[in-house]
Coordinates of C-alpha atoms and ligand atoms in Angstrom, one line a residue:
M1 CA 0.0 0.0 0.0
K2 CA 1.3 3.4 -1.0
D3 CA 1.6 6.2 1.6
F4 CA -0.9 8.9 1.0
N5 CA -1.9 12.5 1.8
F6 CA -5.6 12.9 1.2
Y7 CA -7.0 16.5 0.8
A8 CA -10.6 17.0 -0.2
P9 CA -11.5 20.6 0.9
T10 CA -14.7 21.1 -1.1
R11 CA -17.9 21.6 0.8
V12 CA -20.5 19.4 -0.8
V13 CA -24.1 20.6 -0.4
F14 CA -26.3 17.8 -1.7
G15 CA -30.0 17.3 -2.4
C16 CA -33.1 18.8 -3.8
E17 CA -33.1 21.7 -1.4
S18 CA -29.4 22.5 -1.9
E19 CA -29.8 25.3 -4.4
E20 CA -31.3 27.7 -1.8
K21 CA -28.0 27.7 0.0
L22 CA -26.2 29.5 -2.8
P23 CA -26.1 33.2 -1.7
G24 CA -25.1 32.2 1.9
L25 CA -22.2 30.0 0.5
I26 CA -20.9 32.8 -1.8
K27 CA -20.9 35.2 1.1
Q28 CA -19.3 32.6 3.4
Y29 CA -16.4 32.3 1.0
G30 CA -15.9 36.0 0.5
G31 CA -17.6 36.6 -2.8
T32 CA -18.8 40.2 -3.4
R33 CA -18.5 40.5 -7.2
V34 CA -19.3 37.3 -9.0
L35 CA -18.7 35.9 -12.5
V36 CA -21.5 33.5 -13.3
H37 CA -19.9 31.2 -15.9
Y38 CA -22.0 28.7 -17.9
G39 CA -22.2 26.7 -21.1
G40 CA -24.2 26.5 -24.3
G41 CA -27.7 27.0 -23.0
S42 CA -28.9 23.9 -21.0
A43 CA -28.8 25.9 -17.7
R44 CA -30.8 28.7 -19.3
R45 CA -33.4 26.3 -20.7
S46 CA -33.8 24.4 -17.4
G47 CA -34.5 27.7 -15.5
L48 CA -31.4 27.2 -13.3
L49 CA -29.7 30.4 -14.5
D50 CA -32.9 32.5 -14.0
K51 CA -33.0 31.1 -10.5
V52 CA -29.4 31.9 -9.8
E53 CA -29.8 35.4 -11.1
K54 CA -32.8 36.0 -8.9
M55 CA -31.1 34.5 -5.8
L56 CA -28.0 36.7 -6.2
G57 CA -30.1 39.8 -6.9
D58 CA -32.3 39.2 -3.9
A59 CA -29.2 38.7 -1.7
G60 CA -27.6 41.9 -3.0
I61 CA -24.6 40.1 -4.5
S62 CA -23.5 41.8 -7.7
F63 CA -22.5 39.7 -10.7
V64 CA -21.5 39.6 -14.4
E65 CA -22.1 36.7 -16.7
L66 CA -20.2 34.8 -19.3
G67 CA -21.8 31.9 -21.2
G68 CA -20.8 29.9 -24.3
V69 CA -18.4 27.4 -22.8
V70 CA -18.2 24.4 -25.1
P71 CA -17.6 20.8 -24.2
N72 CA -13.8 20.3 -24.2
P73 CA -13.5 24.0 -23.1
L74 CA -11.4 26.4 -25.2
L75 CA -8.5 28.7 -24.3
S76 CA -10.1 31.5 -26.2
K77 CA -13.1 31.6 -23.9
V78 CA -10.7 31.4 -20.9
R79 CA -8.9 34.5 -22.2
E80 CA -12.3 36.3 -22.6
G81 CA -13.2 35.4 -19.0
I82 CA -9.9 36.6 -17.6
A83 CA -10.2 40.0 -19.3
L84 CA -13.8 40.3 -18.1
C85 CA -12.9 39.5 -14.5
Q86 CA -10.0 42.0 -14.5
R87 CA -12.2 44.7 -16.0
E88 CA -15.1 44.1 -13.6
N89 CA -13.0 43.4 -10.4
V90 CA -14.5 40.0 -10.0
D91 CA -13.5 38.2 -6.7
F92 CA -15.5 35.0 -7.0
I93 CA -16.4 32.6 -9.9
L94 CA -19.6 30.6 -9.9
A95 CA -19.6 27.7 -12.4
V96 CA -23.1 26.6 -13.4
G97 CA -22.7 23.4 -15.5
G98 CA -20.4 20.4 -15.8
G99 CA -16.7 19.7 -16.2
S100 CA -16.2 22.0 -19.1
V101 CA -17.6 25.0 -17.3
I102 CA -15.8 24.2 -14.1
D103 CA -12.5 23.8 -15.9
S104 CA -13.0 27.0 -17.8
S105 CA -13.7 28.7 -14.4
K106 CA -10.5 27.2 -12.9
A107 CA -8.4 28.4 -15.8
I108 CA -9.9 31.9 -15.5
G109 CA -9.2 31.8 -11.8
Y110 CA -5.6 31.0 -12.4
G111 CA -5.2 33.7 -15.1
V112 CA -6.7 36.7 -13.3
G113 CA -3.7 37.3 -11.0
Y114 CA -1.0 36.1 -13.5
Q115 CA 1.0 38.6 -15.5
G116 CA 2.0 36.3 -18.3
D117 CA 0.0 34.2 -20.8
V118 CA -2.3 31.8 -19.0
W119 CA -1.4 28.9 -21.4
D120 CA 2.0 28.9 -19.7
F121 CA 0.5 26.7 -17.0
W122 CA -0.5 24.0 -19.6
D123 CA 2.7 24.5 -21.5
G124 CA 4.8 23.7 -18.4
K125 CA 6.4 27.2 -18.4
A126 CA 4.9 28.3 -15.1
V127 CA 3.1 26.9 -12.1
P128 CA -0.1 28.5 -10.8
Q129 CA 0.5 30.7 -7.7
S130 CA -3.1 31.8 -7.1
C131 CA -6.7 31.1 -8.1
L132 CA -9.9 33.0 -7.5
P133 CA -12.3 31.2 -5.2
I134 CA -14.7 29.0 -7.2
G135 CA -18.2 27.6 -6.4
V136 CA -20.1 25.1 -8.4
M137 CA -23.7 24.4 -9.3
L138 CA -23.3 21.0 -10.9
T139 CA -25.6 19.9 -13.7
I140 CA -23.9 16.8 -15.0
P141 CA -22.2 14.1 -13.0
A142 CA -19.1 13.0 -15.1
A143 CA -15.8 14.8 -14.9
G144 CA -15.6 15.1 -11.1
S145 CA -14.0 18.5 -11.5
E146 CA -16.2 19.8 -8.7
M147 CA -13.9 18.1 -6.2
S148 CA -10.7 17.5 -8.2
S149 CA -7.5 19.5 -8.5
S150 CA -7.5 19.1 -12.2
C151 CA -8.2 21.6 -15.0
V152 CA -8.3 20.4 -18.6
I153 CA -8.3 23.0 -21.4
T154 CA -8.0 22.8 -25.2
N155 CA -5.9 25.4 -27.0
D156 CA -7.8 26.4 -30.1
D157 CA -4.4 26.9 -31.8
G158 CA -3.5 23.3 -32.7
M159 CA -6.4 21.8 -30.7
L160 CA -4.0 20.7 -28.0
K161 CA -5.8 19.4 -24.9
R162 CA -3.9 19.5 -21.7
G163 CA -4.4 19.2 -17.9
V164 CA -2.9 21.1 -15.0
N165 CA -3.2 19.9 -11.4
S166 CA -3.1 22.3 -8.4
D167 CA -4.9 22.3 -5.1
L168 CA -5.3 26.0 -5.5
S169 CA -8.2 25.4 -7.9
R170 CA -10.2 23.0 -5.6
C171 CA -13.7 24.4 -5.5
K172 CA -14.9 26.0 -2.2
F173 CA -18.3 24.4 -2.5
A174 CA -20.3 22.3 -4.9
I175 CA -24.1 22.4 -4.9
M176 CA -25.5 19.2 -6.2
N177 CA -29.2 18.7 -6.9
P178 CA -29.8 15.4 -8.6
E179 CA -33.0 16.7 -10.1
R180 CA -31.0 19.0 -12.3
T181 CA -29.6 16.0 -14.1
Y182 CA -33.1 14.8 -15.2
T183 CA -32.7 16.8 -18.5
L184 CA -29.5 15.2 -19.5
P185 CA -29.5 13.5 -22.9
A186 CA -29.0 9.7 -22.7
Y187 CA -25.7 10.0 -24.4
Q188 CA -24.3 12.5 -21.9
T189 CA -25.7 10.4 -19.0
A190 CA -23.9 7.3 -20.3
A191 CA -20.7 9.2 -21.2
G192 CA -20.7 10.7 -17.7
A193 CA -21.2 7.3 -16.1
T194 CA -18.3 6.0 -18.1
D195 CA -16.1 8.8 -17.1
I196 CA -17.0 8.2 -13.4
M197 CA -16.1 4.5 -13.8
M198 CA -12.9 5.3 -15.5
H199 CA -11.7 7.8 -12.8
T200 CA -12.2 4.9 -10.4
M201 CA -10.7 2.2 -12.6
E202 CA -7.6 4.2 -13.5
R203 CA -6.8 4.2 -9.8
Y204 CA -7.9 0.6 -9.1
F205 CA -5.6 -0.8 -11.8
S206 CA -2.5 -0.1 -9.8
K207 CA 0.6 -2.1 -8.9
Y208 CA -0.3 -1.4 -5.2
E209 CA -2.6 -4.3 -4.5
D210 CA -3.0 -4.2 -0.7
A211 CA -5.1 -1.1 -0.2
M212 CA -8.0 -3.2 1.1
L213 CA -10.4 -0.5 2.1
T214 CA -9.7 1.7 -1.0
D215 CA -10.2 -1.3 -3.2
A216 CA -13.5 -2.1 -1.5
I217 CA -14.7 1.5 -1.8
A218 CA -13.8 1.5 -5.5
E219 CA -15.5 -1.8 -6.2
A220 CA -18.7 -0.6 -4.4
L221 CA -18.6 2.7 -6.4
L222 CA -18.3 0.8 -9.7
R223 CA -21.0 -1.6 -8.9
T224 CA -23.3 1.3 -7.9
V225 CA -22.8 3.1 -11.2
I226 CA -23.2 -0.1 -13.2
E227 CA -26.5 -0.7 -11.4
A228 CA -27.8 2.9 -11.5
T229 CA -27.0 3.9 -15.1
P230 CA -29.4 1.6 -17.0
V231 CA -32.1 2.6 -14.5
V232 CA -31.8 6.3 -15.2
L233 CA -31.5 5.7 -19.0
H234 CA -35.0 4.2 -18.8
Q235 CA -36.4 6.5 -16.1
P236 CA -34.6 9.8 -16.3
E237 CA -36.4 11.2 -13.3
D238 CA -35.5 8.5 -10.9
Y239 CA -34.1 10.5 -8.0
K240 CA -32.4 7.7 -6.0
H241 CA -30.3 6.4 -8.9
R242 CA -29.5 9.9 -10.2
A243 CA -28.3 10.8 -6.7
A244 CA -26.1 7.7 -6.5
I245 CA -24.5 8.6 -9.8
M246 CA -24.0 12.2 -8.9
W247 CA -22.3 11.4 -5.6
A248 CA -20.2 8.8 -7.4
S249 CA -19.0 11.5 -9.8
S250 CA -17.4 13.4 -6.9
L251 CA -16.0 10.5 -5.0
S252 CA -14.5 8.9 -8.1
H253 CA -12.2 11.9 -8.7
N254 CA -11.6 13.5 -5.3
D255 CA -8.7 11.1 -4.8
L256 CA -10.6 8.9 -2.3
T257 CA -10.1 5.9 -4.5
E258 CA -6.4 6.7 -4.8
C259 CA -5.6 6.4 -1.0
G260 CA -2.9 3.8 -1.0
T261 CA -3.0 3.2 -4.8
E262 CA -1.5 5.1 -7.7
K263 CA -3.1 7.0 -10.4
D264 CA -2.4 5.3 -13.8
F265 CA -4.5 7.5 -16.1
A266 CA -3.0 6.2 -19.4
C267 CA -6.4 5.9 -20.9
H268 CA -7.2 9.5 -20.0
K269 CA -4.0 10.7 -21.6
L270 CA -4.8 8.6 -24.8
E271 CA -8.4 9.9 -24.8
H272 CA -7.6 13.6 -24.3
E273 CA -5.8 13.5 -27.6
L274 CA -8.9 11.9 -29.2
S275 CA -11.3 14.5 -27.9
G276 CA -8.8 17.3 -28.6
M277 CA -8.4 16.2 -32.2
F278 CA -12.0 15.0 -33.0
G279 CA -14.1 17.0 -30.6
V280 CA -15.8 13.8 -29.3
T281 CA -17.3 13.4 -25.8
H282 CA -14.6 12.6 -23.2
G283 CA -16.5 9.7 -21.6
A284 CA -17.3 8.1 -24.9
G285 CA -13.6 8.4 -25.9
L286 CA -12.6 6.5 -22.7
A287 CA -15.0 3.7 -23.6
A288 CA -13.6 3.5 -27.0
I289 CA -10.0 3.0 -25.8
W290 CA -10.3 1.1 -22.5
G291 CA -10.7 -2.5 -23.9
S292 CA -7.7 -2.1 -26.1
W293 CA -5.6 -0.8 -23.2
A294 CA -6.8 -3.5 -20.9
R295 CA -5.9 -6.4 -23.3
Y296 CA -2.5 -4.7 -24.0
V297 CA -1.5 -4.7 -20.3
L298 CA -3.4 -7.7 -19.2
D299 CA -0.6 -10.4 -19.2
K300 CA 1.6 -8.7 -16.6
H301 CA -1.3 -7.7 -14.3
S302 CA -3.7 -10.7 -14.6
A303 CA -4.3 -11.0 -10.8
R304 CA -5.6 -7.5 -10.6
F305 CA -7.9 -8.0 -13.6
E306 CA -9.2 -11.3 -12.0
K307 CA -10.0 -9.5 -8.8
F308 CA -11.8 -6.8 -10.7
A309 CA -13.8 -9.4 -12.8
R310 CA -14.9 -11.2 -9.7
N311 CA -15.7 -8.2 -7.3
V312 CA -17.0 -5.7 -9.8
M313 CA -18.4 -7.5 -12.9
G314 CA -19.4 -10.7 -11.1
V315 CA -17.6 -13.0 -13.5
E316 CA -14.6 -15.3 -13.2
G317 CA -11.5 -14.7 -15.3
A318 CA -9.6 -11.6 -16.3
T319 CA -10.6 -11.7 -20.0
K320 CA -14.2 -12.3 -19.1
G321 CA -14.1 -9.2 -16.9
I322 CA -12.8 -7.1 -19.8
E323 CA -15.5 -8.4 -22.1
A324 CA -18.2 -7.7 -19.4
V325 CA -17.1 -4.1 -19.2
E326 CA -17.3 -3.7 -22.9
Q327 CA -20.7 -5.4 -23.0
F328 CA -21.8 -2.9 -20.3
F329 CA -20.5 0.1 -22.3
K330 CA -22.3 -1.2 -25.4
S331 CA -25.5 -1.7 -23.5
I332 CA -25.6 2.0 -22.4
G333 CA -24.8 3.2 -26.0
M334 CA -21.1 3.8 -25.6
P335 CA -18.6 3.1 -28.4
I336 CA -16.0 0.4 -27.8
S337 CA -13.7 1.3 -30.7
I338 CA -12.3 4.4 -32.4
P339 CA -14.4 3.8 -35.6
E340 CA -17.5 3.6 -33.5
L341 CA -16.4 6.8 -31.7
V342 CA -15.6 9.1 -34.6
G343 CA -17.6 7.4 -37.4
R344 CA -14.7 6.0 -39.4
K345 CA -11.3 4.5 -39.0
V346 CA -8.6 7.1 -38.4
T347 CA -5.7 7.2 -40.7
N348 CA -2.1 6.1 -39.9
E349 CA -1.1 9.7 -40.2
E350 CA -3.7 10.7 -37.6
I351 CA -2.5 7.9 -35.3
D352 CA 1.0 9.2 -35.6
A353 CA -0.3 12.7 -34.8
L354 CA -2.2 11.4 -31.7
V355 CA 1.0 9.6 -30.4
D356 CA 3.1 12.7 -31.1
K357 CA 0.8 14.9 -29.0
C358 CA 0.3 12.3 -26.3
S359 CA 4.0 11.7 -25.9
R360 CA 4.9 15.5 -26.2
G361 CA 6.8 14.8 -29.4
G362 CA 8.1 11.3 -28.4
K363 CA 9.6 12.6 -25.2
M364 CA 7.1 11.4 -22.6
N365 CA 5.8 8.1 -21.4
I366 CA 2.4 7.6 -19.8
G367 CA 0.8 5.2 -17.2
A368 CA 1.9 3.9 -13.9
M369 CA 0.7 0.3 -13.4
E370 CA 2.2 -0.3 -16.8
V371 CA 4.4 2.5 -18.2
L372 CA 3.6 3.0 -21.9
T373 CA 6.2 4.3 -24.4
P374 CA 5.2 6.1 -27.6
D375 CA 5.4 2.8 -29.4
D376 CA 3.0 1.2 -26.9
M377 CA 0.6 4.2 -27.4
K378 CA 0.6 3.6 -31.1
K379 CA -0.2 -0.1 -30.7
I380 CA -3.1 0.7 -28.4
Y381 CA -4.5 3.3 -30.8
Q382 CA -4.1 0.7 -33.6
K383 CA -5.8 -2.0 -31.6
A384 CA -8.7 0.3 -30.9
N385 CA -9.0 1.3 -34.6
I386 CA -10.5 -1.9 -35.9
Ligands
NZQ1 O1 -23.3 23.5 -22.7 P1 -24.6 23.1 -22.2 O2 -25.7 23.6 -23.0 O3 -24.8 23.3 -20.8 O4 -24.7 21.5 -22.5 C1 -23.9 20.5 -21.8 C2 -22.9 19.9 -22.8 O5 -23.3 19.9 -24.1 C3 -24.7 19.3 -21.5 N1 -25.4 19.5 -20.2 C4 -24.8 19.7 -19.0 N2 -25.7 19.6 -18.0 C5 -26.9 19.4 -18.6 C6 -26.7 19.3 -20.0 N3 -27.7 19.1 -20.8 C7 -29.0 18.9 -20.3 N4 -29.2 19.0 -19.0 C8 -28.2 19.2 -18.1 N5 -28.5 19.2 -16.8 O6 -23.8 18.3 -21.4 C9 -22.8 18.5 -22.3 C10 -21.5 18.1 -21.7 O7 -21.1 19.0 -20.7 P2 -19.6 19.0 -20.2 O8 -19.5 20.0 -19.1 O9 -18.7 19.1 -21.3 O10 -19.5 17.5 -19.6 P3 -18.4 16.9 -18.6 O11 -18.8 17.2 -17.2 O12 -18.3 15.5 -19.0 O13 -17.0 17.6 -18.8 C11 -16.2 17.2 -19.9 C12 -14.9 18.0 -19.8 O14 -14.2 17.8 -18.5 C13 -12.9 17.3 -18.8 C14 -13.1 16.5 -20.1 O15 -11.9 16.2 -20.7 C15 -13.9 17.5 -20.9 O16 -13.1 18.6 -21.4 N6 -12.4 16.5 -17.6 C16 -12.1 17.2 -16.5 C17 -11.6 16.6 -15.4 C18 -11.3 17.4 -14.2 N7 -11.2 18.7 -14.3 O17 -11.1 16.9 -13.1 C19 -11.4 15.2 -15.3 C20 -12.0 14.4 -16.4 O18 -11.2 13.2 -16.6 C21 -12.1 15.1 -17.7 O19 -10.8 15.1 -18.5
ZN2 ZN1 -12.3 11.7 -17.1

């Protein structure tokens, strides 16, 4: 078991009455001039933004707004947000949405107090030294950004998708009302569930095999998501199962399932290049790549895959466990290959470009349980491309 240092400072305010707590929470964390940041329109259509505006107005909290964050959020929008916050003396960011809006908020938060170009943080030229305080009203359980230290941004110039990790960006609070997820399209529900599972699995598949409690938490979390997702796909307004998925989203990526294990995240790195290049949904990209990664690394880690098969998928045998996961992904409408993900086979040149980006020009390996070289990355993309 690996030594660990667990830090999860985000206040979670959960349930169907949670939204009413918003003005008090913003005041508690020092917000006096707020940027309300949101996406492409779902929060307006659901009435959530109107409610937020009214609550802030009634509480005498002044605010400006910036919408238009796209899935796989863009650096150009981040720059727009930084300029707006500087001009308007914003001292608090409220993210109303999912991982894309939260990550855009984190990036704006880093940039406001920084003299240089904000992309420096993703380029490895600088390390964030400050971040504006951020609060979240979560509308999609998926990325887990509401409790994570991670911020994933795509640079429109070259469509480079990169992550930066810093505790500075951990959200002060996350308001989670499962009822807000009733309007999610089935595809986003399923892709979100896949992402939640993958945040857990990319920590479970670790060379540290004796973190008993962490393993048990991870297995229970995975079984819960596997049970709840088909239910909400058939009954979108099932509160109990929506709530289970929403809570799993946060617990899968707040490092709880990493206590005593080690983050692998090779599939995430491989996927980020796919969603950066093809604009696909992150969770779907993970489903498309996982089976190929699993079969590629299976031989050296079969005991771990056998435990996973037995305790999570309820089958005996490492390969049977991998097949069961793929079967589950298919059953909820997720792709299990790159052609299913992007609608065609990608070309050899595109695979070379994916590997080049993922390995930072051939200079970087990925993975932890099994370290992958650029050559390994290429073989996994090729395996997934049939
Ligand atoms: O833009 P709007 O109109 O709001 O629509 C969104 C968007 O199209 C829609 N949506 C959200 N809530 C809804 C809703 N539609 C109807 N009803 C609702 N209640 O769903 C779509 C996807 O939203 P998005 O925020 O992009 O989803 P997600 O939370 O999956 O975030 C994905 C981004 O997070 C990154 C991903 O790479 C991707 O860029 N990740 C961030 C992580 C982190 N910061 O810790 C970790 C993850 O591994 C991931 O990489
Ligand atoms: Zn993810």
